[in-house]
JSON list of C-alpha atoms in Angstrom, two decimals:
[
{"chain": "U", "resi": 9, "resn": "UNK", "atom": "CA", "xyz": [-15.77, 35.70, -2.09]},
{"chain": "U", "resi": 10, "resn": "UNK", "atom": "CA", "xyz": [-13.39, 36.43, 0.91]},
{"chain": "U", "resi": 11, "resn": "UNK", "atom": "CA", "xyz": [-11.44, 39.69, 1.35]},
{"chain": "U", "resi": 12, "resn": "UNK", "atom": "CA", "xyz": [-8.55, 38.41, -0.54]},
{"chain": "U", "resi": 13, "resn": "UNK", "atom": "CA", "xyz": [-8.63, 35.27, -3.02]},
{"chain": "U", "resi": 14, "resn": "UNK", "atom": "CA", "xyz": [-5.73, 33.91, -5.20]},
{"chain": "U", "resi": 15, "resn": "UNK", "atom": "CA", "xyz": [-5.89, 33.73, -8.83]},
{"chain": "U", "resi": 16, "resn": "UNK", "atom": "CA", "xyz": [-3.68, 32.18, -11.69]},
{"chain": "U", "resi": 17, "resn": "UNK", "atom": "CA", "xyz": [-4.80, 34.90, -14.26]},
{"chain": "U", "resi": 18, "resn": "UNK", "atom": "CA", "xyz": [-6.79, 38.28, -13.60]},
{"chain": "U", "resi": 19, "resn": "UNK", "atom": "CA", "xyz": [-8.12, 39.69, -16.54]},
{"chain": "U", "resi": 20, "resn": "UNK", "atom": "CA", "xyz": [-9.04, 43.36, -16.56]},
{"chain": "U", "resi": 21, "resn": "UNK", "atom": "CA", "xyz": [-11.60, 43.96, -19.33]},
{"chain": "U", "resi": 22, "resn": "UNK", "atom": "CA", "xyz": [-14.12, 41.83, -20.92]},
{"chain": "U", "resi": 23, "resn": "UNK", "atom": "CA", "xyz": [-13.88, 42.78, -24.36]},
{"chain": "U", "resi": 24, "resn": "UNK", "atom": "CA", "xyz": [-13.38, 39.89, -27.05]},
{"chain": "U", "resi": 25, "resn": "UNK", "atom": "CA", "xyz": [-9.58, 39.76, -26.14]},
{"chain": "U", "resi": 26, "resn": "UNK", "atom": "CA", "xyz": [-10.30, 39.54, -22.35]},
{"chain": "U", "resi": 27, "resn": "UNK", "atom": "CA", "xyz": [-13.12, 37.25, -22.30]},
{"chain": "U", "resi": 28, "resn": "UNK", "atom": "CA", "xyz": [-11.58, 34.71, -24.75]},
{"chain": "U", "resi": 29, "resn": "UNK", "atom": "CA", "xyz": [-8.05, 34.94, -22.84]},
{"chain": "U", "resi": 30, "resn": "UNK", "atom": "CA", "xyz": [-10.09, 34.03, -19.44]},
{"chain": "U", "resi": 31, "resn": "UNK", "atom": "CA", "xyz": [-11.94, 31.06, -21.29]},
{"chain": "U", "resi": 32, "resn": "UNK", "atom": "CA", "xyz": [-8.32, 29.94, -22.64]},
{"chain": "U", "resi": 33, "resn": "UNK", "atom": "CA", "xyz": [-6.63, 30.12, -19.51]},
{"chain": "U", "resi": 34, "resn": "UNK", "atom": "CA", "xyz": [-9.42, 28.07, -17.68]},
{"chain": "U", "resi": 35, "resn": "UNK", "atom": "CA", "xyz": [-9.20, 25.54, -20.36]},
{"chain": "U", "resi": 36, "resn": "UNK", "atom": "CA", "xyz": [-5.41, 25.18, -19.33]},
{"chain": "U", "resi": 37, "resn": "UNK", "atom": "CA", "xyz": [-6.61, 24.49, -15.77]},
{"chain": "U", "resi": 38, "resn": "UNK", "atom": "CA", "xyz": [-6.07, 28.18, -14.68]},
{"chain": "U", "resi": 39, "resn": "UNK", "atom": "CA", "xyz": [-8.05, 29.71, -11.82]},
{"chain": "U", "resi": 40, "resn": "UNK", "atom": "CA", "xyz": [-9.45, 32.92, -13.36]},
{"chain": "U", "resi": 41, "resn": "UNK", "atom": "CA", "xyz": [-10.64, 36.44, -12.32]},
{"chain": "U", "resi": 42, "resn": "UNK", "atom": "CA", "xyz": [-12.62, 38.37, -14.95]},
{"chain": "U", "resi": 43, "resn": "UNK", "atom": "CA", "xyz": [-13.18, 41.79, -14.00]},
{"chain": "U", "resi": 44, "resn": "UNK", "atom": "CA", "xyz": [-15.12, 44.18, -15.98]},
{"chain": "U", "resi": 45, "resn": "UNK", "atom": "CA", "xyz": [-16.32, 47.76, -15.03]},
{"chain": "U", "resi": 46, "resn": "UNK", "atom": "CA", "xyz": [-19.49, 47.98, -17.18]},
{"chain": "U", "resi": 47, "resn": "UNK", "atom": "CA", "xyz": [-20.92, 45.37, -19.34]},
{"chain": "U", "resi": 48, "resn": "UNK", "atom": "CA", "xyz": [-19.64, 41.98, -20.50]},
{"chain": "U", "resi": 49, "resn": "UNK", "atom": "CA", "xyz": [-18.18, 41.96, -23.83]},
{"chain": "U", "resi": 50, "resn": "UNK", "atom": "CA", "xyz": [-16.65, 45.44, -23.64]},
{"chain": "U", "resi": 51, "resn": "UNK", "atom": "CA", "xyz": [-17.44, 48.43, -26.02]},
{"chain": "U", "resi": 52, "resn": "UNK", "atom": "CA", "xyz": [-17.71, 46.41, -29.38]},
{"chain": "U", "resi": 53, "resn": "UNK", "atom": "CA", "xyz": [-20.22, 44.09, -28.46]},
{"chain": "U", "resi": 54, "resn": "UNK", "atom": "CA", "xyz": [-22.63, 46.76, -26.34]},
{"chain": "U", "resi": 55, "resn": "UNK", "atom": "CA", "xyz": [-21.92, 50.07, -27.87]},
{"chain": "U", "resi": 56, "resn": "UNK", "atom": "CA", "xyz": [-19.80, 49.75, -30.82]},
{"chain": "U", "resi": 57, "resn": "UNK", "atom": "CA", "xyz": [-19.63, 47.46, -33.97]},
{"chain": "U", "resi": 58, "resn": "UNK", "atom": "CA", "xyz": [-22.31, 44.68, -32.99]},
{"chain": "U", "resi": 59, "resn": "UNK", "atom": "CA", "xyz": [-25.16, 47.17, -32.28]},
{"chain": "U", "resi": 60, "resn": "UNK", "atom": "CA", "xyz": [-24.18, 49.14, -35.35]},
{"chain": "U", "resi": 61, "resn": "UNK", "atom": "CA", "xyz": [-24.30, 46.17, -37.47]},
{"chain": "U", "resi": 62, "resn": "UNK", "atom": "CA", "xyz": [-27.72, 44.93, -35.86]},
{"chain": "U", "resi": 63, "resn": "UNK", "atom": "CA", "xyz": [-29.34, 48.26, -36.88]},
{"chain": "U", "resi": 64, "resn": "UNK", "atom": "CA", "xyz": [-27.55, 48.40, -40.35]},
{"chain": "U", "resi": 65, "resn": "UNK", "atom": "CA", "xyz": [-28.97, 44.86, -41.09]},
{"chain": "U", "resi": 66, "resn": "UNK", "atom": "CA", "xyz": [-32.54, 46.18, -40.53]},
{"chain": "U", "resi": 67, "resn": "UNK", "atom": "CA", "xyz": [-32.07, 49.54, -42.78]},
{"chain": "U", "resi": 68, "resn": "UNK", "atom": "CA", "xyz": [-30.21, 47.07, -45.40]},
{"chain": "U", "resi": 69, "resn": "UNK", "atom": "CA", "xyz": [-33.05, 44.55, -45.46]},
{"chain": "U", "resi": 70, "resn": "UNK", "atom": "CA", "xyz": [-35.56, 47.55, -46.35]},
{"chain": "U", "resi": 71, "resn": "UNK", "atom": "CA", "xyz": [-33.34, 48.97, -48.99]},
{"chain": "U", "resi": 72, "resn": "UNK", "atom": "CA", "xyz": [-33.01, 45.62, -50.51]},
{"chain": "U", "resi": 73, "resn": "UNK", "atom": "CA", "xyz": [-36.46, 45.02, -50.62]},
{"chain": "U", "resi": 74, "resn": "UNK", "atom": "CA", "xyz": [-37.21, 48.56, -52.25]},
{"chain": "U", "resi": 75, "resn": "UNK", "atom": "CA", "xyz": [-34.52, 47.94, -54.83]},
{"chain": "U", "resi": 76, "resn": "UNK", "atom": "CA", "xyz": [-35.64, 44.38, -55.98]},
{"chain": "U", "resi": 77, "resn": "UNK", "atom": "CA", "xyz": [-38.57, 43.30, -54.12]},
{"chain": "U", "resi": 78, "resn": "UNK", "atom": "CA", "xyz": [-40.63, 43.86, -57.35]},
{"chain": "U", "resi": 79, "resn": "UNK", "atom": "CA", "xyz": [-38.55, 41.50, -59.05]},
{"chain": "U", "resi": 80, "resn": "UNK", "atom": "CA", "xyz": [-39.65, 38.80, -56.52]},
{"chain": "U", "resi": 81, "resn": "UNK", "atom": "CA", "xyz": [-43.24, 39.73, -56.63]},
{"chain": "U", "resi": 82, "resn": "UNK", "atom": "CA", "xyz": [-43.12, 41.55, -53.50]},
{"chain": "U", "resi": 83, "resn": "UNK", "atom": "CA", "xyz": [-44.76, 45.12, -53.61]},
{"chain": "U", "resi": 84, "resn": "UNK", "atom": "CA", "xyz": [-45.20, 47.54, -50.62]},
{"chain": "U", "resi": 85, "resn": "UNK", "atom": "CA", "xyz": [-43.96, 50.64, -49.47]},
{"chain": "U", "resi": 86, "resn": "UNK", "atom": "CA", "xyz": [-41.24, 49.69, -46.59]},
{"chain": "U", "resi": 87, "resn": "UNK", "atom": "CA", "xyz": [-40.79, 51.84, -43.76]},
{"chain": "U", "resi": 88, "resn": "UNK", "atom": "CA", "xyz": [-38.36, 51.13, -40.92]},
{"chain": "U", "resi": 89, "resn": "UNK", "atom": "CA", "xyz": [-40.02, 51.20, -37.43]},
{"chain": "U", "resi": 90, "resn": "UNK", "atom": "CA", "xyz": [-37.01, 52.54, -35.62]},
{"chain": "U", "resi": 91, "resn": "UNK", "atom": "CA", "xyz": [-38.37, 51.68, -32.17]},
{"chain": "U", "resi": 92, "resn": "UNK", "atom": "CA", "xyz": [-38.55, 48.02, -33.31]},
{"chain": "U", "resi": 93, "resn": "UNK", "atom": "CA", "xyz": [-35.36, 48.13, -34.69]},
{"chain": "U", "resi": 94, "resn": "UNK", "atom": "CA", "xyz": [-33.77, 49.11, -31.53]},
{"chain": "U", "resi": 95, "resn": "UNK", "atom": "CA", "xyz": [-35.56, 46.31, -29.67]},
{"chain": "U", "resi": 96, "resn": "UNK", "atom": "CA", "xyz": [-34.15, 43.74, -32.14]},
{"chain": "U", "resi": 97, "resn": "UNK", "atom": "CA", "xyz": [-30.61, 45.31, -31.67]},
{"chain": "U", "resi": 98, "resn": "UNK", "atom": "CA", "xyz": [-31.16, 45.07, -27.85]},
{"chain": "U", "resi": 99, "resn": "UNK", "atom": "CA", "xyz": [-32.04, 41.65, -27.91]},
{"chain": "U", "resi": 100, "resn": "UNK", "atom": "CA", "xyz": [-29.03, 40.64, -30.23]},
{"chain": "U", "resi": 101, "resn": "UNK", "atom": "CA", "xyz": [-26.87, 42.36, -27.56]},
{"chain": "U", "resi": 102, "resn": "UNK", "atom": "CA", "xyz": [-28.45, 40.82, -24.58]},
{"chain": "U", "resi": 103, "resn": "UNK", "atom": "CA", "xyz": [-28.26, 37.19, -26.32]},
{"chain": "U", "resi": 104, "resn": "UNK", "atom": "CA", "xyz": [-24.39, 37.71, -26.93]},
{"chain": "U", "resi": 105, "resn": "UNK", "atom": "CA", "xyz": [-23.73, 39.07, -23.51]},
{"chain": "U", "resi": 106, "resn": "UNK", "atom": "CA", "xyz": [-25.52, 36.28, -21.81]},
{"chain": "U", "resi": 107, "resn": "UNK", "atom": "CA", "xyz": [-23.54, 33.78, -23.84]},
{"chain": "U", "resi": 108, "resn": "UNK", "atom": "CA", "xyz": [-20.57, 35.15, -22.46]},
{"chain": "U", "resi": 109, "resn": "UNK", "atom": "CA", "xyz": [-21.47, 34.97, -18.98]},
{"chain": "U", "resi": 110, "resn": "UNK", "atom": "CA", "xyz": [-22.82, 31.43, -19.70]},
{"chain": "U", "resi": 111, "resn": "UNK", "atom": "CA", "xyz": [-19.38, 30.79, -20.97]},
{"chain": "U", "resi": 112, "resn": "UNK", "atom": "CA", "xyz": [-17.31, 32.15, -18.18]},
{"chain": "U", "resi": 113, "resn": "UNK", "atom": "CA", "xyz": [-19.79, 30.39, -15.76]},
{"chain": "U", "resi": 114, "resn": "UNK", "atom": "CA", "xyz": [-19.24, 26.96, -17.59]},
{"chain": "U", "resi": 115, "resn": "UNK", "atom": "CA", "xyz": [-15.54, 27.35, -17.21]},
{"chain": "U", "resi": 116, "resn": "UNK", "atom": "CA", "xyz": [-15.92, 28.54, -13.34]},
{"chain": "U", "resi": 117, "resn": "UNK", "atom": "CA", "xyz": [-14.21, 31.79, -14.03]},
{"chain": "U", "resi": 118, "resn": "UNK", "atom": "CA", "xyz": [-15.01, 34.24, -11.21]},
{"chain": "U", "resi": 119, "resn": "UNK", "atom": "CA", "xyz": [-16.77, 37.36, -12.85]},
{"chain": "U", "resi": 120, "resn": "UNK", "atom": "CA", "xyz": [-16.72, 40.69, -10.96]},
{"chain": "U", "resi": 121, "resn": "UNK", "atom": "CA", "xyz": [-18.67, 43.50, -11.98]},
{"chain": "U", "resi": 122, "resn": "UNK", "atom": "CA", "xyz": [-16.44, 46.60, -10.89]},
{"chain": "U", "resi": 123, "resn": "UNK", "atom": "CA", "xyz": [-13.42, 48.78, -11.40]},
{"chain": "U", "resi": 124, "resn": "UNK", "atom": "CA", "xyz": [-10.22, 46.63, -11.40]},
{"chain": "U", "resi": 125, "resn": "UNK", "atom": "CA", "xyz": [-7.20, 48.34, -10.00]},
{"chain": "U", "resi": 126, "resn": "UNK", "atom": "CA", "xyz": [-3.66, 47.06, -9.62]},
{"chain": "U", "resi": 127, "resn": "UNK", "atom": "CA", "xyz": [-2.60, 48.23, -6.17]},
{"chain": "U", "resi": 128, "resn": "UNK", "atom": "CA", "xyz": [0.90, 46.96, -5.91]},
{"chain": "U", "resi": 129, "resn": "UNK", "atom": "CA", "xyz": [2.96, 44.06, -6.52]},
{"chain": "U", "resi": 130, "resn": "UNK", "atom": "CA", "xyz": [5.58, 42.89, -9.00]},
{"chain": "U", "resi": 131, "resn": "UNK", "atom": "CA", "xyz": [6.29, 39.67, -11.02]},
{"chain": "U", "resi": 132, "resn": "UNK", "atom": "CA", "xyz": [8.40, 38.14, -8.05]},
{"chain": "U", "resi": 133, "resn": "UNK", "atom": "CA", "xyz": [5.83, 38.78, -5.25]},
{"chain": "U", "resi": 134, "resn": "UNK", "atom": "CA", "xyz": [2.54, 38.82, -7.06]},
{"chain": "U", "resi": 135, "resn": "UNK", "atom": "CA", "xyz": [-0.04, 41.46, -7.34]},
{"chain": "U", "resi": 136, "resn": "UNK", "atom": "CA", "xyz": [-2.89, 42.70, -5.43]},
{"chain": "U", "resi": 137, "resn": "UNK", "atom": "CA", "xyz": [-5.96, 43.83, -7.56]},
{"chain": "U", "resi": 138, "resn": "UNK", "atom": "CA", "xyz": [-8.70, 45.84, -5.89]},
{"chain": "U", "resi": 139, "resn": "UNK", "atom": "CA", "xyz": [-12.04, 45.49, -7.35]},
{"chain": "U", "resi": 140, "resn": "UNK", "atom": "CA", "xyz": [-14.59, 48.12, -6.48]},
{"chain": "U", "resi": 141, "resn": "UNK", "atom": "CA", "xyz": [-18.35, 47.67, -7.58]},
{"chain": "U", "resi": 142, "resn": "UNK", "atom": "CA", "xyz": [-21.88, 47.85, -6.36]},
{"chain": "U", "resi": 143, "resn": "UNK", "atom": "CA", "xyz": [-22.19, 44.18, -6.74]},
{"chain": "U", "resi": 144, "resn": "UNK", "atom": "CA", "xyz": [-19.20, 43.20, -5.04]},
{"chain": "U", "resi": 145, "resn": "UNK", "atom": "CA", "xyz": [-18.25, 46.09, -2.74]},
{"chain": "U", "resi": 146, "resn": "UNK", "atom": "CA", "xyz": [-14.61, 46.31, -2.24]},
{"chain": "U", "resi": 147, "resn": "UNK", "atom": "CA", "xyz": [-12.65, 43.20, -2.44]},
{"chain": "U", "resi": 148, "resn": "UNK", "atom": "CA", "xyz": [-9.00, 42.06, -3.33]},
{"chain": "U", "resi": 149, "resn": "UNK", "atom": "CA", "xyz": [-7.88, 39.55, -5.75]},
{"chain": "U", "resi": 150, "resn": "UNK", "atom": "CA", "xyz": [-4.25, 38.09, -4.87]},
{"chain": "U", "resi": 151, "resn": "UNK", "atom": "CA", "xyz": [-1.88, 36.68, -6.99]},
{"chain": "U", "resi": 152, "resn": "UNK", "atom": "CA", "xyz": [1.30, 34.95, -6.64]},
{"chain": "U", "resi": 153, "resn": "UNK", "atom": "CA", "xyz": [4.50, 35.38, -8.47]},
{"chain": "U", "resi": 154, "resn": "UNK", "atom": "CA", "xyz": [3.45, 32.91, -11.18]},
{"chain": "U", "resi": 155, "resn": "UNK", "atom": "CA", "xyz": [0.37, 34.73, -11.97]},
{"chain": "U", "resi": 156, "resn": "UNK", "atom": "CA", "xyz": [-0.15, 36.65, -14.83]},
{"chain": "U", "resi": 157, "resn": "UNK", "atom": "CA", "xyz": [-2.34, 39.93, -15.18]},
{"chain": "U", "resi": 158, "resn": "UNK", "atom": "CA", "xyz": [-4.05, 40.59, -18.74]},
{"chain": "U", "resi": 159, "resn": "UNK", "atom": "CA", "xyz": [-5.12, 44.06, -19.30]},
{"chain": "U", "resi": 160, "resn": "UNK", "atom": "CA", "xyz": [-7.60, 44.23, -22.16]},
{"chain": "U", "resi": 161, "resn": "UNK", "atom": "CA", "xyz": [-7.43, 47.40, -23.87]},
{"chain": "U", "resi": 162, "resn": "UNK", "atom": "CA", "xyz": [-10.90, 48.78, -24.35]},
{"chain": "U", "resi": 163, "resn": "UNK", "atom": "CA", "xyz": [-12.47, 51.36, -26.80]},
{"chain": "U", "resi": 164, "resn": "UNK", "atom": "CA", "xyz": [-13.35, 53.48, -23.91]}
]
């Protein structure tokens, strides 16, 4: 990307609201910059509800087998291998984050891994957004007066 590129929509934060907004805007023909400081998918996908539910599902399966496995002819002393449960959780998270990256790429949205910051601007003249990160160095995304900036509220 050049030092400054124009976008119709700049989305700061790639949680569920952010990445969905970016895709929806692209479906309407907008040129979109999606900016994420950590990992695609935000808190819910990476460290919140999705990983917790993946671990819960493993523990719940063992509990159900202990409680009613004998009714089905299943007899064993089931134990949780926590390391393998964590590996499964990590696979689930990776599949979902990879899926988001594939969707964004498919809609030709530019994804920047870095800290997005609105430097200046207004709805009349447009905005300058600084993106600082190890993968992109320091670049600016410029918008015009018709551009919208969507700030995705994060759990962080």
